[in-house]
Amino acid sequence: MLKSLLKIKYLLPAIVFVIAAILIFGGLTRADVQHDDATYSFRSLGYLDFMNSQLQTTPLQWFETVPTWSKLSFHDHPPLTFALQHVSFKLFGPSLFASRLPSALAGVFSVVLLFLIAKKQYDFKTAALASALLGVLAIHSWMSQISYLEPVAVFLILLTVYLFILALEKEIWWLGFGASLGLTLLTKYTVLFIIPALAIYLLLYHRKIFFNKYFIVSMVLAVLIFSPVVYYNIKMYQARGHFDLQLSVLLNQDRSDWPGISRNSAGVNFLNNLTTIFKDLFAVISLPMYLMLCFLTIYGAIMSFIERQKNKTNFIFLLLLLFVTILIAVTGAVVRFDYLLLPFVVVIASWASFDIYQRYIASRPDRKGRTIIILLALGAVIVFELFYNINTNLLAIPLGERGRAYSEYRWENGGFNELEEYLISQGLHFEITNHVDSLSDTMFQADQLSGQKVFVYDPNLNWFSTMWYFSKWSVYNREFFISAADLMRILPNTNWFDFFKEQGAETIYYIRGANKVVFGPGEVEAVNQQSASALENIFISSGAKADLVRNANDDLAFKVYKINLQE
């Protein structure tokens, strides 16, 4: 009987992990690449720091030949997540699945790590609830499905915290802690909040640790692992007069290399940023779950502070929550930063739920009835968040109203994935054949057009999406993709058909957006569509017929016109 109960007990977290994995991997390739994930994936593919933009330039555009030091990091972020994506591409090819695999795995194992942390610090039931809450949150699944830096950062933050807890019991674990801390710092600078949080915890409760030889070695190890980024910034400052983009923004340095990055002349608005956190999370968490987490977290934070001397376990999570909140209040609240709060929110909320039960319900004579009501209410909240999650991240067509039945941040399948399938059907085959060492390696010369297919695309398409779906072909695979706007600038008053025919090009395509979902912000306005429509008419008048590309919802996404030049 006891063995059976134990099996059931430990089956629960396994079920949580499986559900979390299904919620993440089930919708992994549903949505198009459409935001910063495009810039990360494009660069990770060839491990090349190049944005293909004059508004955010990189060492490839600054130097005739890129110096060796510039390959130690990237101009806007540390290199670890780029490296992980690069390995994924090497293993699985240049696919959407490969680009999102590191984030997806990080998301699943973050749920596992949170369970281990909560079980170590509290007990099984708190750990099970905390991991279930994180695993079912729509924002966690969503962040884990897109190639942002935060999922890997959260995983390494949790790994670092877990090793920190282990090291407080057995000093040899400080070495693992140091290595994990160094790797965490290699994901992005916003993870720095864990350093003051853990340092204050040690100052309050474990001051002798600062003189422990294993701890000292761990700090040296962390610095050594992070040192390539330090060296990179030193060399960048010597060469360009500023550090990398993130540090330049923080220190208000010269940004002439990044004219697309605006200066914040208004200063830091702490109160506005704090209120924005609540607004952001309200947009990505179902209402019942949002209200429950807000109440339990506020209660748990207050009790953790009041009982900080006798309840050291809670205070470590309170410090982590406090410092990540301060970080967001200073740097600005956006959903991807707010996501860093959630592991600590669900741990504190889980502890708070059982604390409330023990204080106010467990000793009451009618506790059985109240317990059943509480469990049913908790179950209803989790089930509704599960529905909200599935609606946000898995279903091709969501049910109900945006913001109520599914997240405001649901990403759609606009049709770029289907467009890429069409391009492959036209004979394109991706293989990195172009190794880029200088800016000239990214450019086409007229004498390289013989036998080429020429792809001209609508200048109004989502810029981020074009970076992944078009620029990767041109930069890495030497296929000729160009925006119609760029072509007009390069070849004004020129008959394109005659020009490309004379250069020996085989075929010319025009990729025209046919659905507002595939356009960039503001580009659906009629004035911005005029030039694209005029070019479409030129192809039609030349006898081209459109191949229609539909997205996963069977909505028309693109019209692709094709003219054979050598007939």
XYZ file of C-alpha atoms in Angstrom:
567
model
C 0.000 0.000 0.000
C 2.798 2.415 0.989
C 4.752 1.641 -2.182
C 1.664 2.277 -4.292
C 1.107 5.634 -2.604
C 4.761 6.574 -3.176
C 4.461 5.652 -6.846
C 1.373 7.835 -7.189
C 3.117 10.632 -5.313
C 6.127 10.708 -7.603
C 3.980 10.198 -10.676
C 2.525 13.676 -10.132
C 5.674 15.685 -10.970
C 6.304 13.393 -13.938
C 2.828 14.261 -15.240
C 3.562 17.965 -14.693
C 6.815 17.713 -16.661
C 5.122 15.862 -19.526
C 2.283 18.402 -19.702
C 4.794 21.266 -19.686
C 6.709 19.585 -22.527
C 3.538 19.039 -24.573
C 2.465 22.664 -24.099
C 5.867 23.844 -25.320
C 6.729 21.375 -28.072
C 3.137 21.011 -29.284
C 3.171 24.492 -30.793
C 6.890 24.908 -31.375
C 6.723 25.468 -35.137
C 3.185 26.881 -35.405
C 3.976 30.599 -35.524
C 6.257 32.437 -37.937
C 9.582 33.945 -36.940
C 8.523 37.563 -36.540
C 10.463 39.640 -34.011
C 13.863 39.707 -32.296
C 13.913 35.925 -32.606
C 14.689 36.512 -36.298
C 17.836 38.501 -35.534
C 19.046 35.881 -33.052
C 18.345 32.908 -35.325
C 19.810 34.572 -38.422
C 23.069 35.329 -36.623
C 23.235 31.999 -34.820
C 22.894 30.091 -38.088
C 26.390 31.052 -39.235
C 27.575 32.364 -35.863
C 27.903 35.740 -37.568
C 27.271 39.110 -35.929
C 25.504 40.899 -38.776
C 22.082 42.579 -38.781
C 21.932 43.462 -42.492
C 20.968 46.990 -41.474
C 22.487 50.473 -41.440
C 20.463 51.333 -38.346
C 22.220 48.791 -36.125
C 25.675 48.142 -37.500
C 28.150 45.495 -36.346
C 31.917 44.843 -36.533
C 31.423 43.306 -39.985
C 30.523 46.801 -41.214
C 33.181 48.625 -39.220
C 36.292 46.783 -40.331
C 37.591 45.686 -43.717
C 38.247 42.276 -42.169
C 36.586 41.421 -38.874
C 39.118 41.155 -36.030
C 39.402 37.953 -34.029
C 38.201 39.578 -30.801
C 34.855 40.465 -32.417
C 33.967 36.764 -32.548
C 34.109 36.425 -28.754
C 30.689 38.007 -28.288
C 27.968 39.893 -30.153
C 27.442 43.632 -30.439
C 24.211 43.560 -28.424
C 24.295 40.466 -26.201
C 26.715 37.916 -24.717
C 27.237 34.831 -26.896
C 25.958 31.731 -25.087
C 22.431 31.468 -26.503
C 23.749 32.206 -29.997
C 26.245 29.371 -29.557
C 23.542 26.957 -28.369
C 21.367 27.837 -31.347
C 24.339 27.392 -33.657
C 24.892 23.875 -32.317
C 21.190 23.131 -32.773
C 21.395 24.264 -36.403
C 24.457 22.082 -36.932
C 22.571 19.065 -35.601
C 19.139 19.618 -37.158
C 19.688 21.961 -40.089
C 18.401 25.509 -40.707
C 14.865 24.774 -39.570
C 12.338 26.540 -37.392
C 12.471 23.551 -35.036
C 16.241 23.863 -34.647
C 16.058 27.604 -34.009
C 13.593 27.118 -31.150
C 14.899 23.875 -29.669
C 17.298 25.461 -27.108
C 14.506 27.670 -25.744
C 12.060 24.764 -25.642
C 14.440 22.472 -23.768
C 15.303 25.289 -21.376
C 11.593 25.823 -20.712
C 10.939 22.165 -19.897
C 13.987 21.778 -17.673
C 13.208 25.036 -15.878
C 10.025 23.359 -14.630
C 12.110 20.390 -13.457
C 14.655 22.630 -11.736
C 11.958 24.642 -10.006
C 10.547 21.408 -8.588
C 13.987 20.398 -7.284
C 14.589 23.828 -5.747
C 11.215 23.995 -4.004
C 11.489 20.401 -2.787
C 14.931 21.109 -1.377
C 13.846 24.308 0.343
C 10.316 23.328 1.367
C 8.628 19.991 0.783
C 7.140 17.796 -1.923
C 3.696 19.400 -2.039
C 5.082 22.934 -2.385
C 7.442 21.741 -5.109
C 4.654 19.975 -6.983
C 2.417 23.049 -6.887
C 5.195 25.469 -7.887
C 6.275 23.362 -10.864
C 2.646 22.846 -11.915
C 1.976 26.585 -11.822
C 5.051 27.416 -13.890
C 4.451 24.549 -16.300
C 0.867 25.547 -17.032
C 1.437 29.308 -17.400
C 0.782 30.439 -20.969
C 3.605 32.970 -20.825
C 6.090 30.245 -19.870
C 5.069 28.058 -22.808
C 5.034 31.058 -25.151
C 8.489 32.276 -24.138
C 9.832 28.733 -24.458
C 8.420 28.446 -27.992
C 10.220 31.453 -29.444
C 13.929 31.970 -29.853
C 14.395 34.707 -27.275
C 17.330 34.767 -24.878
C 15.229 34.703 -21.702
C 14.274 30.982 -21.540
C 17.929 29.892 -21.492
C 18.674 32.690 -19.025
C 15.869 31.551 -16.687
C 17.045 27.941 -16.843
C 20.606 28.946 -15.907
C 19.366 31.299 -13.174
C 17.438 28.410 -11.619
C 20.423 26.084 -12.017
C 22.633 28.661 -10.301
C 20.143 29.077 -7.438
C 19.848 25.302 -7.044
C 23.629 24.867 -6.885
C 23.807 27.794 -4.446
C 21.383 25.988 -2.130
C 23.358 22.744 -2.423
C 26.632 24.577 -1.750
C 25.310 25.963 1.527
C 25.122 22.341 2.693
C 28.178 20.885 0.962
C 30.976 23.261 0.034
C 32.241 21.320 -2.994
C 29.108 22.477 -4.833
C 30.494 26.018 -4.863
C 32.562 25.009 -7.885
C 29.426 24.061 -9.794
C 27.797 27.277 -8.627
C 30.683 29.344 -9.992
C 30.581 27.610 -13.362
C 26.812 28.019 -13.585
C 26.995 31.683 -12.581
C 29.585 32.334 -15.289
C 27.409 30.648 -17.912
C 24.360 32.567 -16.707
C 26.194 35.853 -17.237
C 26.952 34.739 -20.801
C 23.237 34.744 -21.698
C 22.331 38.417 -21.165
C 23.172 41.236 -18.779
C 19.756 41.369 -17.128
C 20.642 38.238 -15.145
C 22.981 40.338 -13.008
C 20.206 40.771 -10.436
C 21.030 37.363 -8.946
C 24.449 38.581 -7.755
C 23.278 41.227 -5.227
C 20.349 39.017 -4.187
C 22.550 36.031 -3.326
C 25.316 38.237 -1.898
C 22.918 39.934 0.550
C 21.543 36.547 1.570
C 25.084 35.396 2.394
C 25.806 38.619 4.281
C 22.706 38.144 6.406
C 22.974 34.440 7.165
C 26.301 32.938 6.010
C 29.051 35.579 6.209
C 31.815 33.046 6.731
C 31.198 31.709 3.230
C 33.025 34.718 1.777
C 36.256 33.305 3.209
C 35.633 29.723 2.102
C 38.287 28.542 -0.383
C 35.722 26.791 -2.559
C 33.607 29.932 -2.720
C 36.612 32.049 -3.668
C 37.572 29.590 -6.398
C 33.968 29.631 -7.632
C 34.086 33.404 -8.038
C 37.352 33.151 -9.962
C 35.777 30.475 -12.155
C 32.736 32.664 -12.874
C 34.966 35.594 -13.827
C 37.086 33.405 -16.109
C 34.023 32.064 -17.916
C 32.667 35.577 -18.388
C 36.068 37.093 -19.276
C 35.687 36.784 -23.092
C 32.824 39.290 -22.916
C 34.942 41.621 -20.771
C 37.822 41.404 -23.258
C 35.392 41.945 -26.156
C 34.122 45.158 -24.578
C 37.621 46.435 -23.852
C 38.621 45.924 -27.489
C 35.380 47.480 -28.733
C 35.962 50.541 -26.589
C 39.492 50.869 -27.950
C 38.273 50.521 -31.534
C 34.960 52.414 -31.460
C 34.935 54.527 -28.302
C 32.054 52.661 -26.672
C 31.150 49.282 -25.194
C 28.581 46.924 -26.699
C 25.063 48.141 -27.355
C 23.500 47.170 -24.020
C 26.285 48.703 -21.949
C 26.376 51.772 -24.200
C 22.679 52.353 -23.571
C 23.120 51.812 -19.832
C 26.119 54.181 -19.635
C 24.682 56.678 -22.139
C 27.685 56.328 -24.455
C 27.981 57.295 -28.117
C 25.481 55.418 -30.297
C 26.470 56.607 -33.757
C 27.096 52.970 -34.722
C 23.473 52.249 -33.835
C 21.365 55.184 -35.108
C 18.235 53.055 -34.856
C 18.550 52.913 -31.062
C 16.872 55.988 -29.625
C 17.951 57.807 -26.495
C 15.623 57.967 -23.514
C 15.566 61.662 -22.695
C 12.770 61.299 -20.148
C 14.903 59.398 -17.642
C 13.834 56.444 -15.549
C 10.181 56.321 -14.497
C 10.201 53.760 -11.679
C 6.519 54.002 -10.837
C 5.436 53.698 -14.454
C 7.700 50.688 -14.982
C 6.352 48.995 -11.860
C 2.737 49.486 -12.905
C 3.615 48.276 -16.403
C 4.775 44.962 -14.920
C 1.241 44.338 -13.640
C -0.282 45.446 -16.952
C 2.062 43.203 -18.948
C 1.403 40.132 -16.832
C -2.338 40.806 -16.948
C -2.071 40.549 -20.754
C -0.374 37.137 -20.707
C -1.953 35.308 -17.742
C -5.603 34.300 -17.413
C -7.613 36.466 -15.011
C -8.206 33.810 -12.293
C -4.527 32.792 -12.268
C -3.412 36.425 -12.309
C -5.562 37.349 -9.311
C -4.493 34.249 -7.387
C -0.781 34.824 -8.029
C -1.025 38.514 -7.128
C -2.746 37.804 -3.812
C -0.525 34.872 -2.817
C 2.715 36.591 -3.863
C 1.921 39.779 -1.957
C 0.929 37.750 1.110
C 4.018 35.545 0.789
C 6.354 38.510 0.326
C 4.983 40.287 3.398
C 5.210 37.168 5.567
C 8.690 36.343 4.244
C 9.920 39.789 5.259
C 8.246 39.701 8.673
C 9.616 36.233 9.423
C 13.002 36.688 7.725
C 14.956 35.737 10.841
C 13.199 32.450 11.535
C 12.310 31.607 7.936
C 15.520 31.991 5.939
C 14.204 29.730 3.179
C 11.622 32.236 2.018
C 13.926 35.208 2.202
C 16.222 33.987 -0.575
C 13.299 33.950 -3.012
C 12.065 37.298 -1.723
C 15.492 38.834 -2.410
C 15.580 37.369 -5.907
C 12.081 38.680 -6.593
C 12.986 42.083 -5.168
C 16.131 42.555 -7.235
C 14.638 41.424 -10.518
C 11.775 43.864 -9.847
C 14.284 46.667 -9.221
C 16.075 45.732 -12.432
C 12.860 45.967 -14.459
C 11.896 49.229 -12.727
C 15.223 50.717 -13.856
C 15.569 49.255 -17.355
C 11.903 49.275 -18.357
C 9.104 46.729 -18.228
C 8.427 44.509 -21.224
C 6.902 41.037 -21.164
C 10.169 39.247 -21.881
C 11.795 40.917 -18.845
C 8.725 40.394 -16.662
C 9.052 36.684 -17.424
C 12.165 36.620 -15.204
C 9.898 37.251 -12.209
C 7.706 34.216 -12.636
C 9.813 31.365 -11.190
C 10.134 33.275 -7.923
C 6.507 34.387 -8.013
C 5.199 30.821 -8.283
C 7.536 29.534 -5.546
C 6.490 32.252 -3.108
C 2.830 31.825 -4.090
C 3.003 28.052 -3.586
C 4.544 28.415 -0.138
C 1.993 31.110 0.720
C -0.947 28.891 -0.219
C 0.115 26.183 2.241
C 1.030 28.759 4.897
C -2.469 30.241 4.696
C -3.943 26.770 4.946
C -1.906 25.906 8.043
C -2.597 29.215 9.789
C -6.274 29.657 9.083
C -7.842 26.362 8.009
C -5.953 23.281 9.236
C -7.042 23.709 12.863
C -10.709 24.464 12.156
C -13.306 21.776 12.889
C -14.799 22.196 9.410
C -11.414 21.932 7.698
C -12.387 18.947 5.512
C -15.159 20.811 3.753
C -13.060 23.946 3.395
C -10.131 21.885 2.091
C -12.309 20.363 -0.613
C -13.557 23.810 -1.639
C -9.996 25.176 -1.781
C -8.742 22.237 -3.841
C -11.641 22.572 -6.261
C -11.012 26.313 -6.619
C -7.275 25.775 -7.131
C -7.975 23.045 -9.652
C -10.393 25.298 -11.533
C -7.799 28.085 -11.723
C -5.133 25.700 -13.043
C -7.505 24.087 -15.550
C -8.602 27.476 -16.892
C -4.970 28.563 -17.276
C -4.344 25.289 -19.099
C -7.193 26.127 -21.496
C -5.828 29.684 -21.845
C -2.378 28.225 -22.595
C -3.647 25.775 -25.228
C -5.724 28.546 -26.792
C -2.692 30.835 -26.894
C 0.049 28.485 -27.982
C -1.378 25.366 -29.620
C -4.631 26.025 -31.472
C -4.382 27.246 -35.061
C -7.541 29.301 -34.561
C -8.139 30.348 -30.921
C -11.506 30.206 -29.217
C -13.130 33.217 -27.610
C -11.891 36.769 -27.157
C -8.254 37.914 -27.202
C -7.140 39.020 -23.749
C -9.775 36.919 -21.990
C -9.677 33.447 -23.508
C -6.123 33.718 -24.795
C -3.082 35.938 -24.417
C -2.643 39.361 -25.968
C 0.787 38.096 -27.013
C -0.342 35.134 -29.053
C 1.844 34.812 -32.162
C 0.193 33.844 -35.428
C 1.083 31.774 -38.436
C 1.059 34.466 -41.095
C 2.288 32.240 -43.882
C 6.053 32.748 -43.968
C 6.646 29.086 -43.119
C 4.435 28.046 -46.027
C 6.195 30.580 -48.256
C 9.529 28.974 -47.444
C 8.104 25.582 -48.385
C 7.046 27.098 -51.711
C 10.544 28.510 -52.296
C 12.085 25.119 -51.613
C 9.648 23.616 -54.118
C 11.115 26.042 -56.672
C 14.493 24.369 -56.333
C 16.125 26.176 -53.420
C 18.260 24.021 -51.160
C 19.888 25.530 -48.089
C 23.531 24.842 -47.421
C 26.020 27.290 -45.964
C 28.273 27.827 -48.964
C 29.318 31.393 -48.215
C 31.721 31.935 -45.316
C 31.597 35.598 -44.376
C 34.786 37.346 -43.268
C 34.059 40.832 -44.583
C 31.088 42.937 -45.611
C 31.832 42.355 -49.302
C 31.153 38.650 -48.751
C 27.484 39.492 -48.090
C 27.041 41.346 -51.384
C 26.173 40.176 -54.875
C 28.062 41.344 -57.960
C 26.381 41.504 -61.358
C 28.680 38.829 -62.779
C 27.451 36.393 -60.102
C 23.877 36.396 -61.423
C 24.375 33.941 -64.279
C 22.030 30.980 -63.837
C 20.555 32.506 -60.661
C 16.962 32.833 -59.596
C 16.179 36.423 -58.611
C 13.691 36.955 -55.763
C 12.301 40.467 -55.368
C 10.051 40.890 -52.349
C 7.436 43.348 -51.175
C 9.195 46.092 -49.153
C 6.258 46.257 -46.741
C 6.738 42.758 -45.341
C 7.667 42.329 -41.671
C 11.366 43.264 -41.558
C 12.207 40.689 -38.889
C 10.560 37.894 -40.840
C 12.392 38.824 -44.035
C 15.662 38.622 -42.141
C 15.103 34.948 -41.330
C 13.145 33.790 -44.349
C 15.060 35.751 -47.048
C 18.361 37.167 -45.768
C 19.625 33.794 -44.552
C 19.400 32.546 -48.145
C 21.237 35.542 -49.595
C 23.970 35.880 -46.957
C 24.755 32.228 -46.277
C 23.571 30.441 -49.414
C 24.252 33.033 -52.153
C 20.673 33.106 -53.402
C 19.625 36.506 -54.723
C 16.909 38.036 -52.514
C 16.323 41.770 -52.520
C 13.607 44.163 -51.380
C 11.843 45.978 -54.203
C 12.672 49.267 -52.467
C 16.391 48.443 -52.448
C 16.276 47.353 -56.067
C 14.592 50.624 -57.058
C 17.337 52.516 -55.243
C 20.145 50.507 -56.881
C 18.625 50.347 -60.387
C 16.474 53.461 -60.866
C 14.812 53.947 -64.230
C 15.901 50.484 -65.329
C 13.941 47.677 -66.943
C 14.653 44.956 -64.422
C 13.649 42.132 -66.733
C 16.123 43.253 -69.405
C 18.879 43.891 -66.865
C 18.678 40.491 -65.186
C 18.253 38.737 -68.534
C 21.471 40.361 -69.790
C 23.277 39.185 -66.642
C 22.192 35.617 -67.364
C 19.660 35.258 -64.555
C 17.327 32.321 -65.095
C 14.087 33.457 -63.436
C 12.736 36.493 -61.614
C 10.109 36.203 -58.869
C 8.089 38.868 -57.140
C 6.826 37.982 -53.648
C 3.816 40.160 -52.851
C 2.214 40.252 -49.410
C -1.504 39.497 -49.527
C -2.504 39.544 -45.851
C -2.050 42.214 -43.181
C -0.527 39.596 -40.860
C 2.659 39.404 -42.967
C 3.269 43.155 -43.116
C 5.361 45.217 -40.758
C 3.720 47.677 -38.324
C 2.075 50.503 -40.249
C 2.843 49.003 -43.637
C -0.779 48.021 -44.266
C -1.597 51.680 -44.958
C -2.621 52.344 -48.556
C 0.154 54.888 -49.135
C 2.774 52.280 -48.300
C 1.170 49.744 -50.603
C 1.256 51.893 -53.752
C 4.758 51.016 -54.955
C 4.227 47.324 -54.182
C 0.971 47.347 -56.143
C 2.612 49.152 -59.068
C 5.336 46.516 -59.238
C 2.718 43.781 -59.066
C 0.978 45.336 -62.072
C 4.253 45.384 -64.014
C 4.635 41.636 -63.510
C 0.999 41.022 -64.450
C 1.327 43.124 -67.620
C 4.415 41.089 -68.530
C 2.320 37.936 -68.517
C 3.151 36.598 -65.058
C 0.501 34.647 -63.184
C 0.400 34.408 -59.417
C 1.082 31.283 -57.407
C -1.014 31.621 -54.261
C 0.585 30.767 -50.917
C -1.834 30.144 -48.066
C -1.033 29.962 -44.368
C -1.972 27.174 -41.958
C -5.459 28.670 -41.548
C -5.939 28.495 -45.338
C -5.945 32.299 -45.587
C -4.181 33.834 -48.573
C -0.788 35.082 -47.375
C 1.327 35.752 -50.474
C 1.062 36.004 -54.225
C 4.252 34.959 -56.008
C 4.755 36.052 -59.612
C 7.314 34.299 -61.782
C 8.846 35.183 -65.158
C 11.324 32.954 -66.992
C 13.954 35.293 -68.422
C 15.751 32.956 -70.795
C 12.791 31.742 -72.863
